[in-house]
Amino acid sequence: MKLAATILLLTIANMTVGQTGWLTTRDFPGGPKTAFGGTSDSLLVTGTADGIWVSDNEGYSWSKTNSSYIYSLLVSQQKIVAGGKGKLFFSSDRGATWDSVAVPTTYPIVKIVKNPQGQYFIIASGFTAEAGFVGDGVLFNSGDLQTWQHRNNGIPANLRSAEQLAIDKNGRLYVALPDENVSGGGGLYVSSDAGLNWNHIPFVVNNLGTVKAENTFSISLTPQDSVIVGVNGTAVNIAARLNLVKHIDDIANNSPWRPMRIRSTGNWWEDQILNEIHFAKNGDWYSSITSTLSQGGSFFSSNRGVTWSKNNQGVGISLTTQFERMFHYETSYGKMFMTQLLDSRVYWTTQSVIDPITISGKVVDDIGKPLMAIIRMQNTQLLTNSVGEFSVTVSKGWSGKIALSLFNYSFQPSSILLSNIQSSTRVADVIGTYIGNYFISGRVVNVLGEPISGVLINGLPEPPITNSFGFYVASVPARWTGTITPKLDGHSFVPTSLSITDLRSDKGEQNFTMRKNGVIYIKGTVKDESGAALAGAELQGLPERTRINSNGDYVAQVPLNWAGTIKDTLNGYQFNSIQ
């Protein structure tokens, strides 16, 4: 009866213990993700092709709040703003209700930002096989989300398929434009007057010259006030793929950009290009690279971009069959969440938790065998490992309850309360007791070994009856104690009963042999002079016709006190009689 527990565990086999790599939230409905965001109070918002899903418990459960295709999200404590195709959706009550407003564009709204003055900026763009890169550039709103105007002065009319948009702490805007002809007009543009005027910023790199941008994969603004741009293009007559860094105070001057290396081998100007970087509160950096299974995925730096490492442990691939752009959100205490473009899952890690400490323990059954149990700590759910151990990273000062669950098990203690933990803590072992059912099974045959049907097996919670093959099976609670006794009118059994004490596993081969009451069984063997069985011979002189089987054996039943002479008959043979 433990099969049901196995099935339950298989459904969450993707959740493993430990804090290396990425884990998945308990639920991640809605299908492939297209956008992601959150707030410091752990409200998660994800966009999909089927609408917006919201979780107020760090991804433990989700609710659908909108049914439109979502391309972008801007999430704050005050408002959630979502970009659709030529339309914006917004909610002021954490996604409970939504309003929408048409925007003067027919293209998908792929990025939304807000400046310190509360003004909104969006870019609307796309790509078609017929027209290539298309878009309406940058649009502006004063803060009410209702009335929008284009702000593209200084942006070439033929290059308004904006692909990146960012804003620094001073309110300066950065927009990146693709240029499929690599004419030199694409790349980075900045505005210091809320988008009224834009200036082109060339990518000048020492020992390379000016890089003409074809595509810009990211614009990231560091806590140290540098801008990092991931750009693909050409320099003179060679291809260039670079992650370029410059301080925001130096953007307007002609000083060169500094390359930030991702990989340490190969030509420095042919690097891997990062998507947008998330800068964690503890100083770690998270990003992604759109590429194949061997080259792309999740990337991490613990030294502010000096070196980068790839960490795809636990990460699935996109519907595109490769790794795609990844979106990050961080809670107030440093727990990191991530979604990947066109990947259904929602991932998390505690690798960058602020003031990290670990809570660990072990779960075993009442005979010391490790159990693979489900551990839930607030909104985090994971499994113990193959030896029953679990370890989870939390922030110093954590308070909460550790709850355990496993199908058909009870636990002692049922939960563990911890308060204001100041250092890594190992809790006492938790003992799991199986409270489900086990199977008891067996077979009833006669003295010939033939199956007997219709025998009632008494003593079990729901007494079974043997089937046409003589088998019976019954379900009893764990630790069941009792005696099982077969019953069929006019018959007795060997053994007369079987006793079971403190049952802790399925128990088979609980077999019985049936005998008819009031009769005596006569058994024997018929052989020739050489000792070979004489199959087919017939015994005469018995109350019932009795034949010899293929092994030369026979069994006959006679009444009590019967007397007589038994003779064998078989053409061509002479037998000695038995009296």
Coordinates of C-alpha atoms in Angstrom, one line a residue:
M1 CA 0.0 0.0 0.0
K2 CA 3.0 2.3 -0.3
L3 CA 2.6 2.8 -4.0
A4 CA 0.5 5.9 -3.6
A5 CA 3.3 7.6 -1.7
T6 CA 5.7 6.8 -4.5
I7 CA 3.4 8.4 -7.0
L8 CA 3.2 11.6 -4.9
L9 CA 6.9 11.9 -4.7
L10 CA 7.4 11.5 -8.4
T11 CA 5.2 14.5 -9.1
I12 CA 7.7 16.7 -7.3
A13 CA 10.9 14.9 -8.2
N14 CA 12.2 18.1 -9.6
M15 CA 12.6 19.7 -6.2
T16 CA 15.7 18.7 -4.4
V17 CA 17.4 19.7 -1.2
G18 CA 20.3 22.1 -0.9
Q19 CA 21.1 25.6 -2.0
T20 CA 23.3 25.0 -5.1
G21 CA 21.7 25.7 -8.4
W22 CA 18.0 26.5 -9.0
L23 CA 14.9 24.9 -7.5
T24 CA 11.3 25.3 -8.7
T25 CA 8.4 26.7 -6.8
R26 CA 5.6 24.3 -5.7
D27 CA 3.3 25.6 -8.5
F28 CA 4.0 27.4 -11.7
P29 CA 0.8 27.5 -13.7
G30 CA -0.1 29.5 -16.8
G31 CA 2.3 27.9 -19.3
P32 CA 5.4 29.4 -20.9
K33 CA 6.4 32.7 -19.2
T34 CA 6.9 36.0 -21.1
A35 CA 7.5 38.5 -18.3
F36 CA 8.2 38.5 -14.6
G37 CA 8.4 40.9 -11.6
G38 CA 7.7 41.3 -7.9
T39 CA 7.8 43.5 -4.9
S40 CA 9.8 43.5 -1.7
D41 CA 6.9 42.0 0.3
S42 CA 7.2 38.9 -1.9
L43 CA 4.4 39.5 -4.3
L44 CA 5.3 37.7 -7.5
V45 CA 3.7 38.5 -10.9
T46 CA 4.3 36.6 -14.1
G47 CA 3.2 37.2 -17.6
T48 CA 2.2 34.5 -20.0
A49 CA 0.6 34.2 -23.4
D50 CA -2.6 33.4 -21.5
G51 CA -2.5 36.4 -19.1
I52 CA -1.2 37.5 -15.7
W53 CA -0.7 35.2 -12.7
V54 CA -0.1 36.6 -9.2
S55 CA 1.3 34.9 -6.1
D56 CA 1.4 36.5 -2.6
N57 CA 3.2 33.6 -1.0
E58 CA 6.5 33.4 -3.0
G59 CA 5.2 31.1 -5.7
Y60 CA 3.6 28.5 -3.4
S61 CA 0.2 29.1 -5.1
W62 CA -0.9 31.4 -7.9
S63 CA -4.1 33.0 -9.1
K64 CA -4.9 34.1 -12.7
T65 CA -6.0 37.8 -12.9
N66 CA -5.9 38.7 -16.6
S67 CA -6.3 36.9 -19.9
S68 CA -4.3 38.8 -22.4
Y69 CA -0.9 38.1 -23.9
I70 CA 1.7 39.9 -21.8
Y71 CA 5.1 41.1 -23.2
S72 CA 6.4 43.1 -20.2
L73 CA 5.8 43.9 -16.6
L74 CA 6.7 46.8 -14.2
V75 CA 5.8 45.9 -10.6
S76 CA 5.9 48.2 -7.6
Q77 CA 4.2 48.5 -4.3
Q78 CA 1.7 51.0 -5.7
K79 CA 0.9 49.5 -9.1
I80 CA 1.4 46.6 -11.4
V81 CA 1.7 47.7 -15.1
A82 CA 1.7 45.1 -17.9
G83 CA 2.4 45.6 -21.5
G84 CA 0.2 44.0 -24.2
K85 CA -0.1 44.6 -27.9
G86 CA -1.0 48.2 -28.3
K87 CA -2.5 48.2 -24.8
L88 CA -1.4 48.6 -21.2
F89 CA -3.0 46.8 -18.3
F90 CA -2.7 48.1 -14.7
S91 CA -3.8 47.2 -11.2
S92 CA -3.6 49.2 -8.0
D93 CA -4.7 46.4 -5.7
R94 CA -2.0 43.7 -6.1
G95 CA -3.7 42.3 -9.2
A96 CA -7.1 41.8 -7.8
T97 CA -8.7 44.0 -10.4
W98 CA -7.4 45.5 -13.6
D99 CA -8.0 48.5 -15.9
S100 CA -6.6 48.9 -19.4
V101 CA -5.8 51.7 -21.7
A102 CA -5.0 51.8 -25.4
V103 CA -1.6 53.2 -26.4
P104 CA -0.9 54.8 -29.8
T105 CA 1.0 51.9 -31.3
T106 CA 0.1 48.6 -32.9
Y107 CA 3.2 46.8 -31.7
P108 CA 3.9 44.8 -28.5
I109 CA 5.0 46.9 -25.5
V110 CA 8.2 45.2 -24.7
K111 CA 9.6 47.4 -21.9
I112 CA 8.1 49.7 -19.2
V113 CA 10.1 52.0 -16.9
K114 CA 9.3 54.8 -14.5
N115 CA 11.4 57.7 -13.4
P116 CA 11.7 59.3 -9.9
Q117 CA 9.1 61.8 -10.8
G118 CA 6.5 59.1 -11.5
Q119 CA 6.5 59.5 -15.3
Y120 CA 6.2 56.3 -17.4
F121 CA 8.2 55.4 -20.5
I122 CA 7.6 52.4 -22.8
I123 CA 9.0 51.0 -26.0
A124 CA 6.8 49.2 -28.6
S125 CA 8.5 47.1 -31.2
G126 CA 8.6 43.8 -33.0
F127 CA 10.0 41.8 -35.9
T128 CA 8.3 40.5 -39.0
A129 CA 9.7 38.4 -41.9
E130 CA 8.5 40.9 -44.4
A131 CA 9.5 44.2 -42.8
G132 CA 12.3 43.1 -40.4
F133 CA 12.6 45.2 -37.3
V134 CA 9.5 47.4 -36.8
G135 CA 8.4 49.7 -34.0
D136 CA 7.2 53.1 -32.7
G137 CA 10.2 54.0 -30.6
V138 CA 9.7 55.6 -27.1
L139 CA 6.3 56.7 -25.7
F140 CA 5.8 59.0 -22.7
N141 CA 3.1 59.3 -20.0
S142 CA 3.0 61.9 -17.2
G143 CA 2.0 59.4 -14.6
D144 CA -1.7 58.6 -15.0
L145 CA -1.1 55.9 -17.6
Q146 CA -4.0 57.4 -19.7
T147 CA -2.5 59.7 -22.3
W148 CA 0.6 58.8 -24.2
Q149 CA 2.8 60.7 -26.7
H150 CA 5.8 59.7 -28.8
R151 CA 9.1 61.1 -27.8
N152 CA 11.6 60.2 -30.6
N153 CA 13.4 63.4 -31.4
G154 CA 16.9 62.4 -32.3
I155 CA 16.0 58.8 -33.0
P156 CA 16.3 57.9 -36.7
A157 CA 12.8 57.3 -38.2
N158 CA 14.0 54.0 -39.7
L159 CA 15.4 52.6 -36.5
R160 CA 12.6 52.9 -34.0
S161 CA 12.2 49.2 -33.3
A162 CA 13.7 49.8 -29.8
E163 CA 14.8 46.6 -28.1
Q164 CA 16.1 47.8 -24.7
L165 CA 15.0 50.6 -22.3
A166 CA 16.5 51.6 -18.9
I167 CA 16.7 54.5 -16.5
D168 CA 19.4 55.5 -14.0
K169 CA 19.1 57.0 -10.5
N170 CA 19.2 60.5 -12.0
G171 CA 16.3 59.9 -14.4
R172 CA 18.5 59.7 -17.5
L173 CA 16.9 57.4 -20.1
Y174 CA 18.8 54.8 -22.2
V175 CA 17.3 53.2 -25.3
A176 CA 18.9 50.7 -27.6
L177 CA 18.0 50.4 -31.3
P178 CA 18.6 47.5 -33.6
D179 CA 20.1 48.1 -37.1
E180 CA 19.9 45.1 -39.4
N181 CA 22.0 47.0 -42.0
V182 CA 24.7 47.8 -39.4
S183 CA 24.9 51.3 -40.8
G184 CA 26.2 52.9 -37.6
G185 CA 22.9 54.5 -36.6
G186 CA 21.8 51.8 -34.2
G187 CA 23.0 51.1 -30.7
L188 CA 22.7 53.3 -27.6
Y189 CA 20.8 56.6 -27.3
V190 CA 20.4 58.6 -24.1
S191 CA 18.1 61.4 -22.9
S192 CA 18.4 63.7 -19.9
D193 CA 15.1 65.5 -20.5
A194 CA 12.5 62.8 -20.1
G195 CA 12.8 61.7 -23.7
L196 CA 12.3 65.0 -25.4
N197 CA 15.7 64.8 -27.0
W198 CA 17.9 61.8 -27.7
N199 CA 21.6 61.7 -28.4
H200 CA 23.5 58.8 -30.0
I201 CA 26.3 57.4 -27.8
P202 CA 29.0 55.6 -29.9
F203 CA 30.6 52.4 -28.7
V204 CA 34.3 53.3 -28.9
V205 CA 36.6 50.6 -27.6
N206 CA 40.4 50.7 -27.3
N207 CA 42.3 48.6 -29.8
L208 CA 39.1 48.0 -31.7
G209 CA 37.7 51.3 -32.8
T210 CA 34.0 52.1 -33.0
V211 CA 31.6 49.2 -32.8
K212 CA 28.6 49.6 -35.1
A213 CA 25.6 47.9 -33.3
E214 CA 23.3 45.4 -35.0
N215 CA 21.6 44.3 -31.8
T216 CA 21.8 45.3 -28.2
F217 CA 20.9 42.4 -25.8
S218 CA 20.8 44.4 -22.6
I219 CA 21.2 47.7 -20.7
S220 CA 22.1 47.2 -17.0
L221 CA 22.8 49.9 -14.4
T222 CA 25.0 48.8 -11.6
P223 CA 24.7 50.0 -7.9
Q224 CA 28.1 51.6 -8.5
D225 CA 26.6 53.8 -11.2
S226 CA 28.0 52.2 -14.3
V227 CA 26.0 51.2 -17.3
I228 CA 26.7 47.8 -18.9
V229 CA 25.6 47.2 -22.5
G230 CA 25.6 43.8 -24.3
V231 CA 26.1 44.5 -28.0
N232 CA 26.5 42.6 -31.2
G233 CA 27.9 44.3 -34.2
T234 CA 31.0 45.0 -36.3
A235 CA 34.2 47.0 -35.9
V236 CA 35.8 48.0 -39.2
N237 CA 35.4 44.6 -41.0
I238 CA 35.3 42.1 -38.1
A239 CA 32.4 40.8 -36.0
A240 CA 32.3 42.0 -32.4
R241 CA 30.3 40.6 -29.5
L242 CA 31.0 42.6 -26.3
N243 CA 29.7 43.5 -22.9
L244 CA 30.8 47.1 -22.5
V245 CA 31.0 49.1 -19.3
K246 CA 31.1 52.9 -18.7
H247 CA 30.3 55.1 -15.7
I248 CA 27.1 57.1 -16.1
D249 CA 29.0 60.3 -15.5
D250 CA 31.2 59.5 -18.5
I251 CA 28.4 58.6 -20.9
A252 CA 28.3 61.9 -22.8
N253 CA 32.1 62.2 -23.3
N254 CA 34.2 60.4 -25.8
S255 CA 36.1 58.2 -23.4
P256 CA 36.3 54.6 -24.5
W257 CA 34.1 51.8 -23.1
R258 CA 35.7 49.0 -21.2
P259 CA 35.0 45.4 -22.2
M260 CA 33.8 43.1 -19.4
R261 CA 34.9 39.5 -20.2
I262 CA 32.5 36.6 -19.7
R263 CA 34.7 33.8 -21.0
S264 CA 38.5 33.8 -20.5
T265 CA 39.4 32.1 -23.8
G266 CA 39.1 33.1 -27.4
N267 CA 39.3 36.6 -28.9
W268 CA 38.3 39.2 -26.4
W269 CA 36.1 41.0 -28.9
E270 CA 34.1 37.8 -29.6
D271 CA 32.7 37.2 -26.2
Q272 CA 29.3 35.8 -25.0
I273 CA 26.7 38.5 -24.6
L274 CA 24.8 38.9 -21.3
N275 CA 21.1 39.7 -21.1
E276 CA 20.0 42.2 -18.4
I277 CA 21.9 41.8 -15.1
H278 CA 20.2 41.7 -11.7
F279 CA 22.3 43.1 -8.9
A280 CA 21.5 41.3 -5.7
K281 CA 21.4 43.1 -2.4
N282 CA 24.4 41.1 -1.1
G283 CA 26.6 42.1 -4.1
D284 CA 26.1 39.0 -6.3
W285 CA 25.2 39.5 -9.9
Y286 CA 22.8 37.4 -11.9
S287 CA 22.3 37.3 -15.7
S288 CA 21.7 34.9 -18.6
I289 CA 23.0 34.2 -22.0
T290 CA 20.7 33.3 -24.9
S291 CA 22.3 30.4 -26.6
T292 CA 22.6 26.6 -27.0
L293 CA 22.5 24.1 -24.2
S294 CA 26.3 24.0 -24.1
Q295 CA 26.9 27.8 -24.3
G296 CA 23.8 29.5 -22.8
G297 CA 21.9 29.6 -19.5
S298 CA 22.1 31.1 -16.1
F299 CA 25.3 33.1 -15.3
F300 CA 26.5 34.3 -11.9
S301 CA 29.2 36.6 -10.5
S302 CA 30.2 37.0 -6.9
N303 CA 32.8 39.6 -7.6
R304 CA 30.9 42.4 -9.4
G305 CA 31.5 41.0 -12.9
V306 CA 35.2 40.3 -12.7
T307 CA 34.6 36.6 -13.3
W308 CA 31.4 34.8 -14.3
S309 CA 30.3 31.2 -13.9
K310 CA 27.5 29.3 -15.6
N311 CA 25.1 27.5 -13.3
N312 CA 22.3 25.6 -15.1
Q313 CA 21.7 23.1 -12.3
G314 CA 18.0 22.7 -12.1
V315 CA 17.2 25.0 -15.0
G316 CA 15.1 23.6 -17.9
I317 CA 15.2 24.8 -21.5
S318 CA 12.8 27.1 -23.3
L319 CA 10.2 26.1 -25.9
T320 CA 12.8 27.2 -28.4
T321 CA 14.9 24.2 -27.3
Q322 CA 17.7 26.4 -26.0
F323 CA 18.3 28.8 -23.1
E324 CA 16.6 32.2 -23.4
R325 CA 16.6 35.5 -21.6
M326 CA 16.0 35.1 -17.8
F327 CA 14.0 37.5 -15.6
H328 CA 15.0 38.0 -11.9
Y329 CA 13.3 39.2 -8.8
E330 CA 14.7 39.4 -5.3
T331 CA 12.9 39.5 -2.0
S332 CA 13.7 41.9 0.8
Y333 CA 15.9 39.3 2.5
G334 CA 17.7 38.1 -0.6
K335 CA 15.8 35.1 -1.9
M336 CA 16.1 35.1 -5.7
F337 CA 13.3 34.1 -8.1
M338 CA 13.8 33.7 -11.8
T339 CA 11.7 32.9 -14.9
Q340 CA 13.0 32.2 -18.4
L341 CA 11.3 33.4 -21.6
L342 CA 9.0 30.7 -22.9
D343 CA 9.8 28.3 -20.1
S344 CA 6.8 27.3 -17.9
R345 CA 8.7 27.0 -14.6
V346 CA 9.4 29.5 -11.8
Y347 CA 12.8 29.0 -10.2
W348 CA 14.3 30.2 -6.9
T349 CA 17.6 30.0 -5.0
T350 CA 18.8 31.2 -1.6
Q351 CA 22.4 31.5 -2.8
S352 CA 22.4 35.3 -2.2
V353 CA 20.4 35.5 1.0
I354 CA 21.5 38.4 3.3
D355 CA 23.2 37.2 6.5
P356 CA 22.7 33.6 5.6
I357 CA 22.4 30.7 8.1
T358 CA 21.3 27.2 7.6
I359 CA 18.6 25.1 9.2
S360 CA 19.2 21.4 8.8
G361 CA 17.8 18.1 10.1
K362 CA 16.9 14.5 9.3
V363 CA 13.7 12.6 8.8
V364 CA 13.6 8.8 9.5
D365 CA 10.9 6.2 10.2
D366 CA 10.5 4.5 13.5
I367 CA 13.1 1.9 12.8
G368 CA 15.7 4.5 11.6
K369 CA 15.2 4.2 7.9
P370 CA 15.6 7.5 6.0
L371 CA 12.4 9.0 4.6
M372 CA 12.0 11.2 1.5
A373 CA 9.6 13.7 3.1
I374 CA 8.3 17.0 2.0
I375 CA 9.6 20.0 4.0
R376 CA 7.7 23.3 4.0
M377 CA 9.2 26.3 5.7
Q378 CA 6.9 29.3 5.2
N379 CA 6.6 29.5 1.4
T380 CA 9.6 27.2 0.6
Q381 CA 8.9 23.5 -0.2
L382 CA 11.6 20.9 -0.8
L383 CA 12.4 17.2 -0.3
T384 CA 14.8 15.5 2.0
N385 CA 17.6 13.7 0.1
S386 CA 18.2 9.9 -0.2
V387 CA 19.5 9.7 3.4
G388 CA 16.7 11.7 4.9
E389 CA 18.7 14.9 5.3
F390 CA 17.5 18.5 4.5
S391 CA 19.2 21.8 4.7
V392 CA 17.8 25.2 3.8
T393 CA 19.3 28.6 3.9
V394 CA 17.5 31.5 5.6
S395 CA 18.4 35.0 6.7
K396 CA 19.7 35.6 10.2
G397 CA 16.9 36.3 12.6
W398 CA 14.5 33.9 10.8
S399 CA 11.4 32.8 12.7
G400 CA 8.8 30.3 11.5
K401 CA 7.5 26.8 11.4
I402 CA 9.0 23.7 9.8
A403 CA 6.1 21.4 8.7
L404 CA 6.6 17.9 7.3
S405 CA 4.3 15.8 5.1
L406 CA 4.4 12.5 3.4
F407 CA 1.5 10.5 2.1
N408 CA 0.3 8.0 4.8
Y409 CA 2.8 9.1 7.4
S410 CA 2.5 11.0 10.7
F411 CA 5.4 12.8 12.2
Q412 CA 6.7 13.3 15.7
P413 CA 7.0 16.2 16.3
S414 CA 4.3 17.2 13.8
S415 CA 6.1 20.6 13.2
I416 CA 9.0 22.5 14.6
L417 CA 8.8 26.1 15.7
L418 CA 11.9 28.3 15.6
S419 CA 12.2 31.9 16.7
N420 CA 14.8 34.6 15.9
I421 CA 17.5 32.1 14.8
Q422 CA 20.9 33.8 15.0
S423 CA 23.2 31.0 13.9
S424 CA 23.1 27.8 11.8
T425 CA 20.9 25.3 13.6
R426 CA 20.4 21.6 13.4
V427 CA 17.0 20.4 14.6
A428 CA 16.4 17.1 16.3
D429 CA 15.6 14.1 14.1
V430 CA 11.9 13.9 13.1
I431 CA 10.4 10.4 13.3
G432 CA 7.8 9.4 10.7
T433 CA 5.3 6.6 11.4
Y434 CA 3.6 4.9 8.5
I435 CA -0.2 5.1 9.1
G436 CA -1.4 3.6 5.8
N437 CA -2.4 0.0 5.0
Y438 CA -0.5 -3.1 4.1
F439 CA -1.6 -6.2 2.1
I440 CA -2.1 -9.7 3.5
S441 CA -2.4 -12.3 0.8
G442 CA -2.4 -16.1 0.3
R443 CA -3.9 -19.1 -1.3
V444 CA -6.2 -22.0 -0.4
V445 CA -5.8 -25.4 -2.1
N446 CA -7.0 -28.9 -1.5
V447 CA -4.7 -31.9 -0.7
L448 CA -4.1 -32.3 -4.4
G449 CA -2.9 -28.7 -4.7
E450 CA -6.0 -27.6 -6.6
P451 CA -7.3 -24.1 -6.0
I452 CA -10.4 -23.8 -3.9
S453 CA -12.7 -20.8 -4.4
G454 CA -15.4 -19.5 -2.1
V455 CA -13.4 -19.9 1.1
L456 CA -14.1 -17.0 3.6
I457 CA -11.0 -15.7 5.4
N458 CA -12.2 -14.5 8.8
G459 CA -10.4 -12.2 11.3
L460 CA -9.5 -9.5 8.8
P461 CA -11.1 -6.0 8.8
E462 CA -13.0 -6.8 5.6
P463 CA -12.9 -10.6 5.3
P464 CA -12.1 -11.6 1.7
I465 CA -13.3 -14.7 -0.2
T466 CA -10.9 -16.8 -2.3
N467 CA -11.3 -16.4 -6.1
S468 CA -11.4 -19.1 -8.8
F469 CA -7.6 -19.4 -8.5
G470 CA -7.8 -19.9 -4.7
F471 CA -6.2 -16.5 -4.0
Y472 CA -7.3 -13.9 -1.4
V473 CA -5.9 -10.5 -0.6
A474 CA -6.9 -8.0 2.2
S475 CA -5.9 -4.5 3.3
V476 CA -5.1 -3.9 7.0
P477 CA -3.8 -0.9 8.9
A478 CA -0.1 -0.6 9.6
R479 CA 0.8 -2.4 12.9
W480 CA -2.2 -4.6 12.7
T481 CA -2.4 -7.6 15.0
G482 CA -4.9 -10.4 14.6
T483 CA -5.6 -14.0 13.6
I484 CA -6.9 -15.1 10.2
T485 CA -9.0 -18.3 10.0
P486 CA -10.4 -19.9 6.8
K487 CA -13.9 -21.1 6.8
L488 CA -15.9 -23.3 4.4
D489 CA -18.8 -25.4 5.7
G490 CA -18.0 -29.1 5.9
H491 CA -14.2 -28.6 5.6
S492 CA -11.2 -28.1 7.9
F493 CA -7.9 -26.4 7.2
V494 CA -4.2 -26.9 7.9
P495 CA -3.1 -24.8 9.6
T496 CA -6.4 -24.0 11.3
S497 CA -5.4 -20.3 11.6
L498 CA -2.4 -17.9 11.3
S499 CA -1.5 -15.2 13.7
I500 CA 0.1 -11.8 12.7
T501 CA 1.6 -9.4 15.2
D502 CA 2.5 -5.7 14.7
L503 CA 2.4 -5.8 10.9
R504 CA 5.1 -3.5 9.3
S505 CA 5.1 -4.7 5.7
D506 CA 3.1 -6.4 3.1
K507 CA 2.7 -10.1 4.0
G508 CA 2.2 -12.8 1.4
E509 CA 2.2 -16.6 1.3
Q510 CA -0.4 -16.9 4.1
N511 CA -1.6 -20.2 2.7
F512 CA -4.0 -23.0 3.8
T513 CA -4.7 -26.5 2.7
M514 CA -8.4 -27.6 2.9
R515 CA -9.6 -31.1 3.9
K516 CA -13.2 -32.3 3.8
N517 CA -14.6 -33.2 7.2
G518 CA -15.6 -36.9 7.8
V519 CA -13.3 -38.4 5.3
I520 CA -9.9 -40.0 5.2
Y521 CA -7.4 -39.3 2.4
I522 CA -5.5 -42.1 0.9
K523 CA -2.4 -41.1 -1.0
G524 CA 0.0 -43.2 -2.9
T525 CA 2.2 -43.7 -6.0
V526 CA 1.9 -46.2 -8.8
K527 CA 5.2 -47.2 -10.6
D528 CA 6.4 -49.9 -12.9
E529 CA 9.3 -52.3 -12.1
S530 CA 11.8 -49.7 -13.1
G531 CA 10.3 -47.0 -10.9
A532 CA 8.8 -45.0 -13.7
A533 CA 5.4 -43.4 -13.1
L534 CA 2.4 -45.1 -14.6
A535 CA 0.3 -42.2 -15.7
G536 CA -3.2 -43.1 -16.8
A537 CA -3.7 -46.1 -14.5
E538 CA -7.0 -46.3 -12.7
L539 CA -7.7 -47.4 -9.1
Q540 CA -10.7 -49.7 -8.5
G541 CA -12.4 -50.6 -5.3
L542 CA -12.6 -47.0 -4.0
P543 CA -15.9 -45.2 -3.4
E544 CA -15.1 -42.7 -6.2
R545 CA -13.3 -43.3 -9.5
T546 CA -9.6 -42.4 -9.0
R547 CA -7.0 -42.0 -11.7
I548 CA -3.2 -41.7 -11.6
N549 CA -1.7 -38.4 -12.6
S550 CA 1.3 -37.8 -14.8
N551 CA 3.7 -38.2 -11.9
G552 CA 2.1 -41.5 -10.9
D553 CA 0.5 -40.0 -7.8
Y554 CA -3.1 -40.4 -6.6
V555 CA -5.2 -39.1 -3.7
A556 CA -8.6 -40.6 -2.8
Q557 CA -11.0 -39.8 -0.1
V558 CA -13.0 -42.5 1.7
P559 CA -15.5 -42.3 4.7
L560 CA -14.3 -42.9 8.2
N561 CA -14.0 -46.7 9.1
W562 CA -14.0 -47.6 5.4
A563 CA -12.6 -51.0 4.5
G564 CA -11.9 -52.4 1.1
T565 CA -9.4 -53.6 -1.5
I566 CA -7.8 -51.2 -4.0
K567 CA -6.8 -52.5 -7.4
D568 CA -4.8 -50.9 -10.2
T569 CA -5.8 -51.5 -13.8
L570 CA -3.9 -50.6 -16.9
N571 CA -3.8 -52.7 -20.1
G572 CA -0.6 -54.8 -20.3
Y573 CA 0.2 -54.5 -16.6
Q574 CA -0.3 -56.7 -13.5
F575 CA -0.5 -55.1 -10.1
N576 CA -0.4 -56.1 -6.5
S577 CA -3.5 -55.3 -4.5
I578 CA -3.7 -53.0 -1.5
Q579 CA -6.1 -53.9 1.4

